C-alpha positions as CSV (number, residue, x, y, z in Angstrom):
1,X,0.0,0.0,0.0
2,X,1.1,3.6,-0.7
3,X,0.7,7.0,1.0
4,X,1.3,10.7,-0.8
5,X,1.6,13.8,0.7
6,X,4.4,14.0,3.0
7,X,4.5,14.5,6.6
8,X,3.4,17.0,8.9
9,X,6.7,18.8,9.7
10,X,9.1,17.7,12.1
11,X,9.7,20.9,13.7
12,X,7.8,23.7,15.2
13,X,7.8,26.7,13.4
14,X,7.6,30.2,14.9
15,X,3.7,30.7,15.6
16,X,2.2,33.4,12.6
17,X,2.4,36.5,14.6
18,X,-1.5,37.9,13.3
19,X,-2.9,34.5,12.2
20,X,-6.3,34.4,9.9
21,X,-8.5,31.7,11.4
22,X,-9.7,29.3,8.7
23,X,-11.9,26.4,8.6
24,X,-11.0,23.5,6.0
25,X,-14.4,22.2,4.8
26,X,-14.7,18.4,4.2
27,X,-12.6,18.0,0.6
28,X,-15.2,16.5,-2.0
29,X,-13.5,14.0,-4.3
30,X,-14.8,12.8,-7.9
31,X,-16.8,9.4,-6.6
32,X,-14.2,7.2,-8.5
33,X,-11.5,8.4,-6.0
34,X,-13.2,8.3,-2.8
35,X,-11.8,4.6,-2.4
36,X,-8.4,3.8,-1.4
37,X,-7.4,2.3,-4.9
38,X,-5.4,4.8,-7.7
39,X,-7.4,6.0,-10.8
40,X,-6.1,5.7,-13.9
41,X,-7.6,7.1,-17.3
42,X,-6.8,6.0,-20.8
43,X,-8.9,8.2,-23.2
44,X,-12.7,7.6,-22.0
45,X,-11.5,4.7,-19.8
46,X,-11.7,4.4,-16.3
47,X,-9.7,1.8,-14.4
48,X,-8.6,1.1,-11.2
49,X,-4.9,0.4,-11.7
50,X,-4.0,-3.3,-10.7
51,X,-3.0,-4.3,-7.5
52,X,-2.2,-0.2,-6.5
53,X,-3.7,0.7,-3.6
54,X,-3.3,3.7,-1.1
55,X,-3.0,3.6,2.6
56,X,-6.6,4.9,3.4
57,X,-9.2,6.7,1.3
58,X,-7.6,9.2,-1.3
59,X,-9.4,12.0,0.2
60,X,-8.2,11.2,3.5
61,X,-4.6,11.4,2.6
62,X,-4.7,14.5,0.4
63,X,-6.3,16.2,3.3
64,X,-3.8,15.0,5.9
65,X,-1.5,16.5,3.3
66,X,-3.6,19.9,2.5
67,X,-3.5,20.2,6.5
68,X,0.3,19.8,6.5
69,X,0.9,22.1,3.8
70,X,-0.6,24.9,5.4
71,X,1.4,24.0,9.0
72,X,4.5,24.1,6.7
73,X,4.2,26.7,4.8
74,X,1.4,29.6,5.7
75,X,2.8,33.1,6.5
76,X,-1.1,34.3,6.9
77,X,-3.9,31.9,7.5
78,X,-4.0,29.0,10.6
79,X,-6.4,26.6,9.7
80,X,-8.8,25.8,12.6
81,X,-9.9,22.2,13.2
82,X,-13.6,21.2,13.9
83,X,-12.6,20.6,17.6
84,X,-11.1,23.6,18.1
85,X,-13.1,26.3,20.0
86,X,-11.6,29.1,17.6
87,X,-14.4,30.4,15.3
88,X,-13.0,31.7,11.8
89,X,-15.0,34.1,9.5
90,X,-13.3,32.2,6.3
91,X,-13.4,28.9,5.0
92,X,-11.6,27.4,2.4
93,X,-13.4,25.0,0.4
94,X,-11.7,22.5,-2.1
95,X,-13.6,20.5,-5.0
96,X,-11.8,17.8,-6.2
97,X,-12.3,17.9,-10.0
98,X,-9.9,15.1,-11.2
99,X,-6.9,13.1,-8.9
100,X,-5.9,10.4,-11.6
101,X,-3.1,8.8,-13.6
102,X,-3.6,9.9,-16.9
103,X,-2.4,7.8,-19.7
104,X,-1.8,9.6,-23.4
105,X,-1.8,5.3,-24.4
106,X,-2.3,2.0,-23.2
107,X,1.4,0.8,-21.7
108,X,3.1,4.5,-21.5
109,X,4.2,5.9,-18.3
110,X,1.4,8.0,-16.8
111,X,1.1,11.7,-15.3
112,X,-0.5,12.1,-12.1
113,X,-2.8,14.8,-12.7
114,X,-4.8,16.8,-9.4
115,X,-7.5,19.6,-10.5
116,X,-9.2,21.5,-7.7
117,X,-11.7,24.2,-7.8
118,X,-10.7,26.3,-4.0
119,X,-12.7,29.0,-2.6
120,X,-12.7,31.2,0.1
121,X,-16.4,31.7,1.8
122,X,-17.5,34.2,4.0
123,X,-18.8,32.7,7.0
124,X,-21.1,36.1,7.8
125,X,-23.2,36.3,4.4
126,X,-21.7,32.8,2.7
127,X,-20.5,35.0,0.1
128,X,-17.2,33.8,-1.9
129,X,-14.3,35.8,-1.0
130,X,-12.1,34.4,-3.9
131,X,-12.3,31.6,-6.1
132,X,-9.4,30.0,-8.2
133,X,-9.2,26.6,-10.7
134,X,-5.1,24.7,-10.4
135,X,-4.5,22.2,-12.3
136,X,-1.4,20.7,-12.2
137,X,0.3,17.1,-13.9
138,X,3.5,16.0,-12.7
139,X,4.8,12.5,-15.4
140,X,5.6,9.3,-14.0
141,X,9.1,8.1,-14.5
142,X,7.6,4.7,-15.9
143,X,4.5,2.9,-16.1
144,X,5.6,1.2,-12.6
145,X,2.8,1.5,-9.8
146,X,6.2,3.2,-7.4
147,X,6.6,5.8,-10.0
148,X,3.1,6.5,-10.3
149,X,3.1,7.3,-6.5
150,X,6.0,9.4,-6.1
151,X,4.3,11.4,-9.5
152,X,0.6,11.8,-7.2
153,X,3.4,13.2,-4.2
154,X,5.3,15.8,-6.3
155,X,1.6,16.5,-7.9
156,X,0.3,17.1,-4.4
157,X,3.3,19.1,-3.1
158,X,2.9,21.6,-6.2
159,X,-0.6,22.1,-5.8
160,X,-1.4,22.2,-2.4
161,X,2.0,24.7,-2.5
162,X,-0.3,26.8,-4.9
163,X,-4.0,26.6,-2.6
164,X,-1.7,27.7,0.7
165,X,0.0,31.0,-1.0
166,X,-3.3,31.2,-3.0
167,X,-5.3,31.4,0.5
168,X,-2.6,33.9,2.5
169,X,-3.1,36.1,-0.4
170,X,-6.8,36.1,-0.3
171,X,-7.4,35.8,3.6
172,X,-8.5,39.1,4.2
């Protein structure tokens, strides 16, 4: 079994001195990656590549890593857990539109490719505060199922690297 999306960091960082409470709303997921097996996509087909499979759901893991990303790497916004008795005016909210191994042909090495719609709501008068599409597809260095992974992990670094400067530069 695999796992993407690094760990949280090792180290505490200096707290941000003027932090913007946000909430992370529950990430949605196209319904073919909601399990804990990796997607791939040849053309119009849909397969779940054989005998690949992640650690726990896919949606799980990428927001484990959305989570670390932001501990890592935010100079503005703290993101607030559900538990947490810290109320934030913002929430970020991420739509899933495709977390896949895309193939250009049967056989060739893949590219993981991870588009998200984010957006920034206004808790107040649930307005949206910002809204932005990433896309981003990082290549496989073969059609091997350990090459696919670390392709999904560089994907995932780049893009949730994007969403956290995206949402300090939106916070408010």
């Amino acid at each position: 079994m695999y796992h993407f999306g690094g760990q949280a960091p090792a180290e505490a960082r200096a707290p941000i001195a003027q932090p913007v409470p946000m909430g992370l709303r529950r990430i949605e997921m196209p319904q073919a990656s909601r399990t804990d097996r990796i997607v791939g996509v040849t053309g119009s087909e849909v397969a779940y590549i054989k005998g690949a499979r992640w650690v726990s759901p896919a949606d799980d893991l990428y927001t484990e890593a959305l989570e670390n990303a932001f501990a890592a790497r935010a100079q503005r916004v703290r993101l607030v857990g559900p538990r947490e008795l810290t109320t934030a005016e913002r929430s970020l909210d991420v739509d899933m539109r495709a977390f896949e191994a895309r193939y250009d042909a049967p056989g060739a090495a893949p590219s993981a490719v991870i588009t998200a719609r984010a957006q920034i709501l206004s808790r107040e008068d649930r307005s949206v505060v910002a809204e932005r599409t990433f896309s981003v597809s990082r290549p496989a260095s073969e059609n091997r199922v350990s090459a696919i992974v670390q392709a999904f992990e560089a994907a995932t670094a780049d893009i949730n690297a994007q969403i956290v400067d995206w949402a300090d530069q939106n916070a408010g």
